[in-house]
C-alpha positions as a printed NumPy array, in Angstrom:
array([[217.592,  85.561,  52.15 ],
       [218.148,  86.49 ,  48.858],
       [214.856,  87.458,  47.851],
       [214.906,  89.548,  50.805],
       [218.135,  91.367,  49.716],
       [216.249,  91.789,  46.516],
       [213.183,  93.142,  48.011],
       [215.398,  95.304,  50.314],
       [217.582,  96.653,  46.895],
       [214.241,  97.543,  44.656],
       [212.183,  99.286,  47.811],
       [215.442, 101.408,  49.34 ],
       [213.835, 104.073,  48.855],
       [210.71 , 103.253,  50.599],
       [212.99 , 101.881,  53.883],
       [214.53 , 104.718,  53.966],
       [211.576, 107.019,  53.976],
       [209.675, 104.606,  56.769],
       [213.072, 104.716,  59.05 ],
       [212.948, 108.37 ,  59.074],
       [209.218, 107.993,  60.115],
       [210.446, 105.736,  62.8  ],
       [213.017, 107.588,  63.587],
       [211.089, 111.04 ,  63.861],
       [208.23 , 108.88 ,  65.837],
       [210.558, 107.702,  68.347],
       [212.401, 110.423,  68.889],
       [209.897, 113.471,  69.27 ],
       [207.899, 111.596,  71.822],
       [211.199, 110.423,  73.876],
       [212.358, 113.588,  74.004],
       [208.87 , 115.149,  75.604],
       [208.781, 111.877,  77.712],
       [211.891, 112.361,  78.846],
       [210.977, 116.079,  79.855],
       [207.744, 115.293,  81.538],
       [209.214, 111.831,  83.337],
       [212.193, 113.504,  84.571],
       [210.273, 116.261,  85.872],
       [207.487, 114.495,  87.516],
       [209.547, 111.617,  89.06 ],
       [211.533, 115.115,  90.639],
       [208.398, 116.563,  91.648],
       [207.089, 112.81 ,  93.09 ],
       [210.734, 112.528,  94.843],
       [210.229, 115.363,  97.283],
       [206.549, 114.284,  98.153],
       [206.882, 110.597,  98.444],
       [203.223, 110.459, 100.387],
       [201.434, 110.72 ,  97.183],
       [204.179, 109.396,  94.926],
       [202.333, 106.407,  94.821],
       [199.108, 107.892,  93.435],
       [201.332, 109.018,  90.205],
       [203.1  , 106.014,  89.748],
       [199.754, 104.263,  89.094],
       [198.756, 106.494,  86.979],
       [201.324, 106.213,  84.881],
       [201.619, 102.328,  85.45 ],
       [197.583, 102.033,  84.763],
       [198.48 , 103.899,  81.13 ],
       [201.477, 101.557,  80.396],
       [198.376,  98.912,  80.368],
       [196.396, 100.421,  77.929],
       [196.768,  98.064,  75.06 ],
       [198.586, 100.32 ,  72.219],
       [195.577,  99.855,  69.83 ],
       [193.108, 100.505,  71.652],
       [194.724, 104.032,  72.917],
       [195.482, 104.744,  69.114],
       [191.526, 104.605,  68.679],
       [190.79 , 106.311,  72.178],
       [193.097, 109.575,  70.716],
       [191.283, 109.149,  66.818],
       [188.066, 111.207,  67.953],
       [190.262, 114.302,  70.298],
       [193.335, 114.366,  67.552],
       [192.592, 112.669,  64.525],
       [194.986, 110.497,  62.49 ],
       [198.301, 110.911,  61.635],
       [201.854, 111.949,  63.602],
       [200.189, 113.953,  67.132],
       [198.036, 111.076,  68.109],
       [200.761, 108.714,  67.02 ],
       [203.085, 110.806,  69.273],
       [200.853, 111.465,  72.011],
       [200.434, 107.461,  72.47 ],
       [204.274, 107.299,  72.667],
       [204.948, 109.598,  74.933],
       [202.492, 108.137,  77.472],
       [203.849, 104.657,  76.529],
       [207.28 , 106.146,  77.513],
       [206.631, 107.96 ,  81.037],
       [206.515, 104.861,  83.055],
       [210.249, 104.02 ,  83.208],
       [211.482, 107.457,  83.163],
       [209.152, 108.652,  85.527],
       [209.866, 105.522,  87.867],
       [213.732, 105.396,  87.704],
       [213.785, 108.891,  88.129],
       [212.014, 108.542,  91.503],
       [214.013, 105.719,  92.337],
       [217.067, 107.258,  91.548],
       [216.495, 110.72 ,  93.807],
       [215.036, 109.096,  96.469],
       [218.004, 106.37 ,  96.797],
       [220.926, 109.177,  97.062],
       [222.061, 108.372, 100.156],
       [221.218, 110.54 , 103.375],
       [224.838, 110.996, 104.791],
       [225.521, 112.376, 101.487],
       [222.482, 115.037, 101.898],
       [223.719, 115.853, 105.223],
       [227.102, 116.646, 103.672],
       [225.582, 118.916, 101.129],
       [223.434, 120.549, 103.574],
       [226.83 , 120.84 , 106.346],
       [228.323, 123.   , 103.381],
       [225.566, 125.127, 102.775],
       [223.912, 123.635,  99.974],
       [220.316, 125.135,  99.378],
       [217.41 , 122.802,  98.369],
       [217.534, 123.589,  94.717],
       [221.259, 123.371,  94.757],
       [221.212, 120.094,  96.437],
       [218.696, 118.202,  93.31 ],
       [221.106, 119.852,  90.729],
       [224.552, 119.275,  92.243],
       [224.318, 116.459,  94.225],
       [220.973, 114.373,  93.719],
       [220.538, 115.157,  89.873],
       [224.297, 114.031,  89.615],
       [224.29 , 110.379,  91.643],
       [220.634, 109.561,  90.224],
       [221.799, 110.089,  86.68 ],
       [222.729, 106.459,  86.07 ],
       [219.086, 105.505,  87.084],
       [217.552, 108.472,  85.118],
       [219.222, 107.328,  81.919],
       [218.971, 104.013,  82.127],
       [214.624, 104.824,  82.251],
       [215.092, 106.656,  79.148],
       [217.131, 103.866,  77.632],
       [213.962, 101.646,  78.792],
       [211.767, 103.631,  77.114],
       [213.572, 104.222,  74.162],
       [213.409, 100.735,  73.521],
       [209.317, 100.449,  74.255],
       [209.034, 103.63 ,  71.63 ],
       [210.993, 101.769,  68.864],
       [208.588,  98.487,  69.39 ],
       [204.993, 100.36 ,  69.613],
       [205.763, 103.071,  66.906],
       [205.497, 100.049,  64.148],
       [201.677, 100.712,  65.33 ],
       [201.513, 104.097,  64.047],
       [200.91 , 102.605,  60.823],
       [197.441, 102.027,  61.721],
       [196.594, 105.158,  62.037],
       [198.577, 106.775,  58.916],
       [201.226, 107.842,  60.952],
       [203.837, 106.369,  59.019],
       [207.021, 104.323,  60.085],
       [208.174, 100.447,  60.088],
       [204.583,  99.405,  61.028],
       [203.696, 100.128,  56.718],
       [206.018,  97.212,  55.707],
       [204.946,  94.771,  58.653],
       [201.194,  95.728,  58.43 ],
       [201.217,  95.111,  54.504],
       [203.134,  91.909,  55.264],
       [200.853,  90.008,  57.018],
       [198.336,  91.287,  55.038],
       [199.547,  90.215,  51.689],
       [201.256,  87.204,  53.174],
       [204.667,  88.407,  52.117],
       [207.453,  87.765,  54.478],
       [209.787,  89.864,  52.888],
       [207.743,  92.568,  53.462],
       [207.819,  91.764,  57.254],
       [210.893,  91.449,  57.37 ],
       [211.605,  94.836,  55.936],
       [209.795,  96.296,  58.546],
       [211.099,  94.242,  61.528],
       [214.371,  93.981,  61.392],
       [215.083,  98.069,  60.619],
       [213.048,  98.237,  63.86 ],
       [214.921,  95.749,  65.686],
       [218.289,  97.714,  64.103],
       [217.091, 100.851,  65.467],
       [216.015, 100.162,  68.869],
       [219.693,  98.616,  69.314],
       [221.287, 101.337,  68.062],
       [219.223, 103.933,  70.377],
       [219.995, 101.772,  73.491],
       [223.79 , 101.782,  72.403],
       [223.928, 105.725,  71.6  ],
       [221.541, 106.445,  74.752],
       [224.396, 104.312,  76.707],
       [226.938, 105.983,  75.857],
       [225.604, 108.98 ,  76.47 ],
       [224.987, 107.52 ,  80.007],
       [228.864, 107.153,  80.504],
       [229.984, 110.723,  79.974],
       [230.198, 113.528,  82.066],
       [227.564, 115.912,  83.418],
       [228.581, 118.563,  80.842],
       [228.568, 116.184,  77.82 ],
       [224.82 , 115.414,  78.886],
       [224.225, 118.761,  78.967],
       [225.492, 119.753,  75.404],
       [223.895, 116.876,  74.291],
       [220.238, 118.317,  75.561],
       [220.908, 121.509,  74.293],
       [221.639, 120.242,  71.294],
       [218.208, 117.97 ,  71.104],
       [215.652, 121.365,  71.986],
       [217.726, 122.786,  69.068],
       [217.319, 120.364,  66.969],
       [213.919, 119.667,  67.781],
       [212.765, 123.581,  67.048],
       [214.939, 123.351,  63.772],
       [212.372, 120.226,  63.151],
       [208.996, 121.528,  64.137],
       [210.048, 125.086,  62.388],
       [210.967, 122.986,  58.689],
       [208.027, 120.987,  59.554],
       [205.88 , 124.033,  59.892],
       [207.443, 125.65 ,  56.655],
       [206.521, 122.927,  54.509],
       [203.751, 122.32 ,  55.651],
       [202.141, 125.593,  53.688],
       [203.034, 123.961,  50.359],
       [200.583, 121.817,  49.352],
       [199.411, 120.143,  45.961],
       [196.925, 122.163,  43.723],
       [196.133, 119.077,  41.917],
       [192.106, 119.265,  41.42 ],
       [192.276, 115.453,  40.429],
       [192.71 , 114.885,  44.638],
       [192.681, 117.491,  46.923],
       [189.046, 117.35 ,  47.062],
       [188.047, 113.991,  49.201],
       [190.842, 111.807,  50.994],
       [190.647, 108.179,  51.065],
       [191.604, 105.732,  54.101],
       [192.186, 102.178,  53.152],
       [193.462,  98.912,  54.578],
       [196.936,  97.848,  53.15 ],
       [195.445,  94.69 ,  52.335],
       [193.519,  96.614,  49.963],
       [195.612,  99.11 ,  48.692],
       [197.74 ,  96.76 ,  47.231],
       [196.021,  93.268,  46.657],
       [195.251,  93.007,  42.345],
       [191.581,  93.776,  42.833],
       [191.94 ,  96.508,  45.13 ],
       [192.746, 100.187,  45.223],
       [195.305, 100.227,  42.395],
       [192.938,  98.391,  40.063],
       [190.023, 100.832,  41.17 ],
       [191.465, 103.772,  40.219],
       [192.684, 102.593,  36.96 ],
       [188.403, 100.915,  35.918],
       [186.88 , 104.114,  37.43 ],
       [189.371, 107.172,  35.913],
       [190.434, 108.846,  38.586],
       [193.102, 109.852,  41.383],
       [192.882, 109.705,  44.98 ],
       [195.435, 111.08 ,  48.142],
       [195.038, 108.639,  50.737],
       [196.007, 107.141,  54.173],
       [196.905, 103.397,  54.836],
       [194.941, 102.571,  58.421],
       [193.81 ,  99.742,  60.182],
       [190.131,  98.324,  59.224],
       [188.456,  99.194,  62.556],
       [190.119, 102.539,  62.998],
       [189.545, 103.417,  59.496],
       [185.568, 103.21 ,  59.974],
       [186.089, 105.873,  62.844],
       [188.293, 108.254,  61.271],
       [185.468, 108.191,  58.317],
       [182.957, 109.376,  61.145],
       [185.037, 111.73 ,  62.293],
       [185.838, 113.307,  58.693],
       [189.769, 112.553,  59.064],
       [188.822, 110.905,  55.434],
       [185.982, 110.879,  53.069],
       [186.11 , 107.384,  51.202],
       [187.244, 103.866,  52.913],
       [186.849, 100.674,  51.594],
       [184.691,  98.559,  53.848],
       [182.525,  95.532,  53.144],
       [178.977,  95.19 ,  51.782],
       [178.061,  93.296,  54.998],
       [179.66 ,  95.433,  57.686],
       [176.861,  96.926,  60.223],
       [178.985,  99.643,  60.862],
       [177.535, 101.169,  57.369],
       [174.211, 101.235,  59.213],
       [175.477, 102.769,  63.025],
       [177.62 , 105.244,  61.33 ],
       [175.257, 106.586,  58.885],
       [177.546, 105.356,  55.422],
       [176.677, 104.788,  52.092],
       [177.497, 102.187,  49.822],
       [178.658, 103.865,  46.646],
       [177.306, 101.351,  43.971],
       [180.337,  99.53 ,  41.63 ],
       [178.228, 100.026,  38.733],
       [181.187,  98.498,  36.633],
       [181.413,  95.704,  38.275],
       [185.082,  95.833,  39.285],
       [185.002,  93.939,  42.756],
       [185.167,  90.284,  42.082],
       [182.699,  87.94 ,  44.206],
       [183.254,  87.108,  48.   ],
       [181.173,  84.51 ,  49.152],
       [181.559,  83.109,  52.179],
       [182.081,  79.651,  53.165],
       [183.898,  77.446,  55.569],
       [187.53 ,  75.969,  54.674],
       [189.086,  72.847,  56.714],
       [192.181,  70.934,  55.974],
       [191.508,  67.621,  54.266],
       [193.238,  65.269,  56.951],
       [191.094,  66.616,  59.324],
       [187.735,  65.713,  57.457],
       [188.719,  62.207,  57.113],
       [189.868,  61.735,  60.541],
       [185.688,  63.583,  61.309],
       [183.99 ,  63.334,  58.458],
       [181.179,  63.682,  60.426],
       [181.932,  68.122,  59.752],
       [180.609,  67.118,  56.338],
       [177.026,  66.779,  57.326],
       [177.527,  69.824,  59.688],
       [178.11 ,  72.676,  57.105],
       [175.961,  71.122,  54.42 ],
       [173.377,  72.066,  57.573],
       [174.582,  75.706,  56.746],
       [174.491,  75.539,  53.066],
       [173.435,  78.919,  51.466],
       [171.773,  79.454,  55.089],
       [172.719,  82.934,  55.471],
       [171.769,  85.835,  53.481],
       [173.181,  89.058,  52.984],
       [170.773,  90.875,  55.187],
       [171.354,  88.529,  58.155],
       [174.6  ,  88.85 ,  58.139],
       [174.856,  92.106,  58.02 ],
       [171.663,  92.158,  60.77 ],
       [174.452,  90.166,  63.195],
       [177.735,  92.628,  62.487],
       [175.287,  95.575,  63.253],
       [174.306,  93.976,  66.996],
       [177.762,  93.359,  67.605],
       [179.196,  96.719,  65.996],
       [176.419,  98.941,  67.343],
       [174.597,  97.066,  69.853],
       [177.723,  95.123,  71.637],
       [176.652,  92.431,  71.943],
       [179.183,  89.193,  72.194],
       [180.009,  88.007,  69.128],
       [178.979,  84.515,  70.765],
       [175.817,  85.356,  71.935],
       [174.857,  86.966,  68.229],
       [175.475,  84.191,  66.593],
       [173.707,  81.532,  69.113],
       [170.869,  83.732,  68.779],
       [170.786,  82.909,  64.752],
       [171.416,  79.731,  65.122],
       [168.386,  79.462,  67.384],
       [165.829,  81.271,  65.637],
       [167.131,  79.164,  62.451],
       [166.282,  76.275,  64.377],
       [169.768,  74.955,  63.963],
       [170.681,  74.013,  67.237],
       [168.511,  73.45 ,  70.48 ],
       [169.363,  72.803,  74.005],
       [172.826,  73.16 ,  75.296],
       [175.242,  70.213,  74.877],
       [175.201,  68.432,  78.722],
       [178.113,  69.467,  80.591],
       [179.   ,  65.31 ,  81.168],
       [179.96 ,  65.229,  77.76 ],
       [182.089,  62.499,  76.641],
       [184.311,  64.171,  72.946],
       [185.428,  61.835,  70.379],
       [188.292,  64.575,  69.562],
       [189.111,  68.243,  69.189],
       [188.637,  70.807,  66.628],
       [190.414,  74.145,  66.263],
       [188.92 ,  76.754,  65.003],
       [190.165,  80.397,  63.719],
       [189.182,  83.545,  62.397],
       [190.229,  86.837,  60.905],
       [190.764,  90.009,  63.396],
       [187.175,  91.241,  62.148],
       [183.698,  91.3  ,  63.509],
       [181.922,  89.241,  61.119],
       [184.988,  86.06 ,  61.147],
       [184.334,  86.539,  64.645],
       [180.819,  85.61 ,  64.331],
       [181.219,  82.927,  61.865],
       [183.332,  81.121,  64.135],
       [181.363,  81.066,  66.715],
       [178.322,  79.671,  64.447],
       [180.923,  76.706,  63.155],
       [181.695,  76.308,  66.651],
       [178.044,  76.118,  68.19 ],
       [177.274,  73.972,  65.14 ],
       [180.245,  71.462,  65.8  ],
       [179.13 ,  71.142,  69.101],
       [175.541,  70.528,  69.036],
       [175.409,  68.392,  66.074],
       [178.794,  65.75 ,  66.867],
       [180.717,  64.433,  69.756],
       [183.495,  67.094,  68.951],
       [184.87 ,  69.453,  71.276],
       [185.514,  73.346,  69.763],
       [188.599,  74.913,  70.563],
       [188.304,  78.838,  69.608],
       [191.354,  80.691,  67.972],
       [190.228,  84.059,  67.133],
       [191.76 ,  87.222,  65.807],
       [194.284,  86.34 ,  63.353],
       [196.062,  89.371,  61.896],
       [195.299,  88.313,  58.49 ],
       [194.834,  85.943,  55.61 ],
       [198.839,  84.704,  55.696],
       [198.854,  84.103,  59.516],
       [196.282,  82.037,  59.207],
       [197.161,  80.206,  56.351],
       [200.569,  79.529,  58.428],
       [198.204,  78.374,  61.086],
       [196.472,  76.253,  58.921],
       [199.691,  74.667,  57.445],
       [201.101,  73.599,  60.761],
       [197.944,  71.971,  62.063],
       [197.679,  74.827,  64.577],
       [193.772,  75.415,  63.523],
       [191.595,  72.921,  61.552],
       [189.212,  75.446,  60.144],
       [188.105,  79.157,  59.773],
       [185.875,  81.405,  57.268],
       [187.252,  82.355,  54.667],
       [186.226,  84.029,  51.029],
       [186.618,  83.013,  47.526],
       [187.514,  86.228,  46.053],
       [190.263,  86.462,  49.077],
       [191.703,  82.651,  48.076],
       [191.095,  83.598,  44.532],
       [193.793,  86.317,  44.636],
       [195.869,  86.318,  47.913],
       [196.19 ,  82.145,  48.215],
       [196.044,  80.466,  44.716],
       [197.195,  83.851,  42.166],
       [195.496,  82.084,  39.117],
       [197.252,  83.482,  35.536],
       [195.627,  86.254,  34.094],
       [194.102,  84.509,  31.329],
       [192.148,  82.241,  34.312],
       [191.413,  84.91 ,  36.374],
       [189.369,  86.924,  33.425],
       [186.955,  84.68 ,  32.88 ],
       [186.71 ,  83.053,  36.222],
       [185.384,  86.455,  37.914],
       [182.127,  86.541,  35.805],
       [181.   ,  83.69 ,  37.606],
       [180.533,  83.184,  41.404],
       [180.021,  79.961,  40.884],
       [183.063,  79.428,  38.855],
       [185.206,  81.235,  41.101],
       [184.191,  78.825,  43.831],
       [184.654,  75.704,  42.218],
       [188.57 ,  76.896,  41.325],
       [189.232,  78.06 ,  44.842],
       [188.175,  74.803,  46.312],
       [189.918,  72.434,  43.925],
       [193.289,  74.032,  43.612],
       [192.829,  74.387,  47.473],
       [192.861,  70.464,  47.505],
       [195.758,  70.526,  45.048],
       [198.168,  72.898,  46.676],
       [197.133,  72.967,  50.091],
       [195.646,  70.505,  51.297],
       [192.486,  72.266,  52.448],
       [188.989,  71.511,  51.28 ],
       [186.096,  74.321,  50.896],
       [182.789,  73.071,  52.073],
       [179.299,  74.895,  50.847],
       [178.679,  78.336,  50.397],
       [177.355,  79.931,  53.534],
       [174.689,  81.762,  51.175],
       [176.161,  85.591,  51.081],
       [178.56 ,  87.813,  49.202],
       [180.918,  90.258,  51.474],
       [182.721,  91.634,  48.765],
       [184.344,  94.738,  48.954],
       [182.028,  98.262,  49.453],
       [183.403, 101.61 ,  48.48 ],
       [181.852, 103.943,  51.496],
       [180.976, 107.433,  52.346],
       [179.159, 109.408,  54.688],
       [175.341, 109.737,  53.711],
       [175.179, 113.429,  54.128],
       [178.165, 113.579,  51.729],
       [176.285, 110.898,  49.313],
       [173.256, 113.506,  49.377],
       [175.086, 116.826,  49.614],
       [177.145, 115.998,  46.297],
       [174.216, 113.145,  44.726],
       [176.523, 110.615,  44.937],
       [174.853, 106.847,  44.135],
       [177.549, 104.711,  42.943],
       [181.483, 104.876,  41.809],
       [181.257, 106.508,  38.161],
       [179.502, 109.637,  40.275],
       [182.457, 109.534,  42.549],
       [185.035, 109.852,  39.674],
       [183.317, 112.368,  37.658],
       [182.653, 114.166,  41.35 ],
       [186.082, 114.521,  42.322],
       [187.414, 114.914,  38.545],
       [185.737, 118.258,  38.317],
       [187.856, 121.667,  38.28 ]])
């Protein structure tokens, strides 16, 4: 707790800055939500024969998972707030628009028939006597969805949008709990406090409610109006208005990342913190002009990128290679034999061969990888389905295409050449979740990369780390012993290729400017 406090004390400033994101987030899609929901559950109320029809449409949205519409809006809107905004606001119609409906239609009828007795037109019966008695179901939708806003807005940091989701994302990417905890329990804060105000709003009169959503369009014109104002003054700085970057957090601020990058190379960059997949898209789409992807990825291939060469040789080595906790290769150490199978059995080009079918192609991870496997002559027929196992081993991988694959190579391996059944656990946020995993004997195994142990797991001092990074070799042998020491965990062969990090742009940029590698770059954007 107190290193929290600590962390909380020397980043204030940063909090504060990502609860306003939050806050503006939340609140500028509630309010349109609210708008819309009220106003379509009204419209639904009075036509209850096709009410149905729009409250699947709304429910069908609400099952959208919230990445996967973040990337669905990257290609129509871009990155940033609107498509951060738009999400929320569709994430928020379903329990405004429902309780609305459900609040209107439940009014009872002797209650119409007394409004109608004294004369009460149709429009003045929804706004003096329906509006009224469904109020307690109206607000209690927008309470609902108040609370779903607060939760899915940490995802806007995937897409650059700002808010909570920065601290959290970086978090688990740096394996730094203080950091997620930073970002989640602000979150938590606020979506308590916007049920609380939201409630007792919900207790006071007609006219309060009514002031108070005056009040809000004011508010909210005040915001898009300053919004719109400073939005005119930007930065003549020649150093980086030229090309914007996109980049993982994990990268932006691991020790042989961004920071480090900009410091070898001479030169400043404006850029965007986004999710890896996401990032590769808004690249295509020229919402950035640099990301930071891997020299493996066959996205580089079906999006028409180019490698810009690290002719400085800043990026340490990556090599790939399977890592397994010690207990469990004594309790099997029948694995042994399996990966020394796979020793240096995969090449750069192959590997980046498989992320291109599944990128590209889609194609199953799964059915990529059995395909290698097979034309390796690695495996052969399928294990019979009368299998007796001797035990069971969990395997895990990162939330990327080629861990994906990997694991399903250890797993076809495992089970084709021992009596051991394969248990998949894929799509681990990042390196500390599965390192957590790992820890509490929730997975046995899962690729991982020496540069990634190197700096993220095991820190080495300075004076180590210099002249352990001229040798891939070197850098291996350290990873896997101080593994042993302070883990427990035990690094078996090198799989045979290097995915270490890949500075990327789009070709016709690469040709247009005769860009080849990273010194271009900085000279490139340096110019007046």
């Amino acid at each position: 707790m107190k290193d929290f406090i600590t962390f909380i004390d020397q980043n204030k400033a940063e909090v504060l800055n990502q609860v306003i994101e939050h806050i503006e987030l939340t609140l500028i899609s509630l309010f349109f939500a609210s708008i819309v929901g009220i106003g379509l559950g009204i419209f639904i109320a009075g036509r209850k024969k096709s009410a149905q029809v729009f409250i699947s449409f709304v429910n069908i949205i609400q099952t959208i998972p919230s990445l996967a519409l973040l990337g669905f809006l990257i290609p129509l809107m871009g990155i940033g707030m609107v498509p951060a905004i738009t999400a929320l606001f569709l994430y928020a119609l379903l329990p405004i628009v429902r309780n609305t409906f459900a609040g209107i239609t439940e009014v009872d009828t002797a209650v119409m028939e007394a409004g109608i007795a004294m004369g009460l037109q149709k429009h003045q019966l929804l706004l003096k006597v329906q509006i009224p008695l469904a109020l307690p179901y109206i607000m209690a939708g927008i309470r609902t969805a108040s609370v779903i806003n607060v939760g899915v807005a940490t995802l806007s940091a995937f897409i650059a949008a700002g808010g909570l989701g920065k601290f959290i994302l970086q978090g688990i990417q740096l394996n730094n709990s203080n950091m997620i905890l930073a970002g989640a329990i602000p979150a938590s804060l606020l979506a308590l406090l916007f049920d609380a105000v939201l409630g007792l709003i919900q207790k006071s009169q007609l006219k309060t409610i009514k002031r108070v959503l005056i009040g809000s369009v004011i508010l909210l014109i005040g915001y898009f109006a300053f919004k719109l104002i400073n939005s005119t003054s930007f930065t003549t700085d020649a150093e980086s208005k030229r090309m914007k970057g996109g980049f993982p957090s994990e990268f932006i601020y691991r020790e042989d990342g961004l920071q480090g990058l900009l410091k070898a190379y001479d030169f400043k960059l404006d850029y965007v913190e986004m999710e890896i997949g996401l990032m590769y898209q808004a690249l295509k789409q020229g919402e950035v002009d640099i990301i930071s992807g891997f020299s493996t990825d066959g996205r580089i291939k079906g999006y028409d990128l180019t490698i810009l060469r690290d002719d400085k040789n800043y990026f340490p080595p990556y090599e790939a290679a399977p890592m397994l906790r010690k207990d469990i290769l004594l309790k099997y150490p029948e694995l042994k034999a399996v990966f020394q199978k796979l020793a240096g059995g995969i090449s750069t080009d192959a590997m980046t061969e498989m992320n291109f079918k599944v990128d590209e192609e889609k194609r199953l991870p799964k059915d990529v990888a059995k395909d290698f496997l097979l034309k390796q002559g690695l495996i052969g027929k399928e294990p019979s389905e009368g299998q007796k196992y001797s035990g069971l081993i969990k395997v895990g991988s990162k939330a990327f295409t080629e861990n994906y694959i990997l694991a399903h190579i250890f797993q076809l391996m495992i089970e084709h050449h021992t009596q051991l059944k394969v248990e998949m656990k894929i799509g681990f946020g990042g390196t500390k979740l599965l390192m957590d995993a790992m820890k509490n004997d929730e997975i046995d195994l899962y690729p991982e990369y020496t540069g990634t142990a190197l700096l993220l797991m095991l820190d080495p001092i300075s004076a180590q780390k210099s002249t352990l990074l001229n040798s891939p070799q070197k850098v291996y042998d350290y990873v896997n012993e101080q593994s042993q020491i302070q883990f427990g965990f035990e690094w078996m062969p090198s799989l045979g290729f290097n995915n270490t990090f890949a500075m990327l742009i789009r070709e016709e940029d690469a040709k247009r400017y005769n860009l080849g590698n990273l010194s271009d770059f900085s000279d490139f954007i340096k110019q007046p």
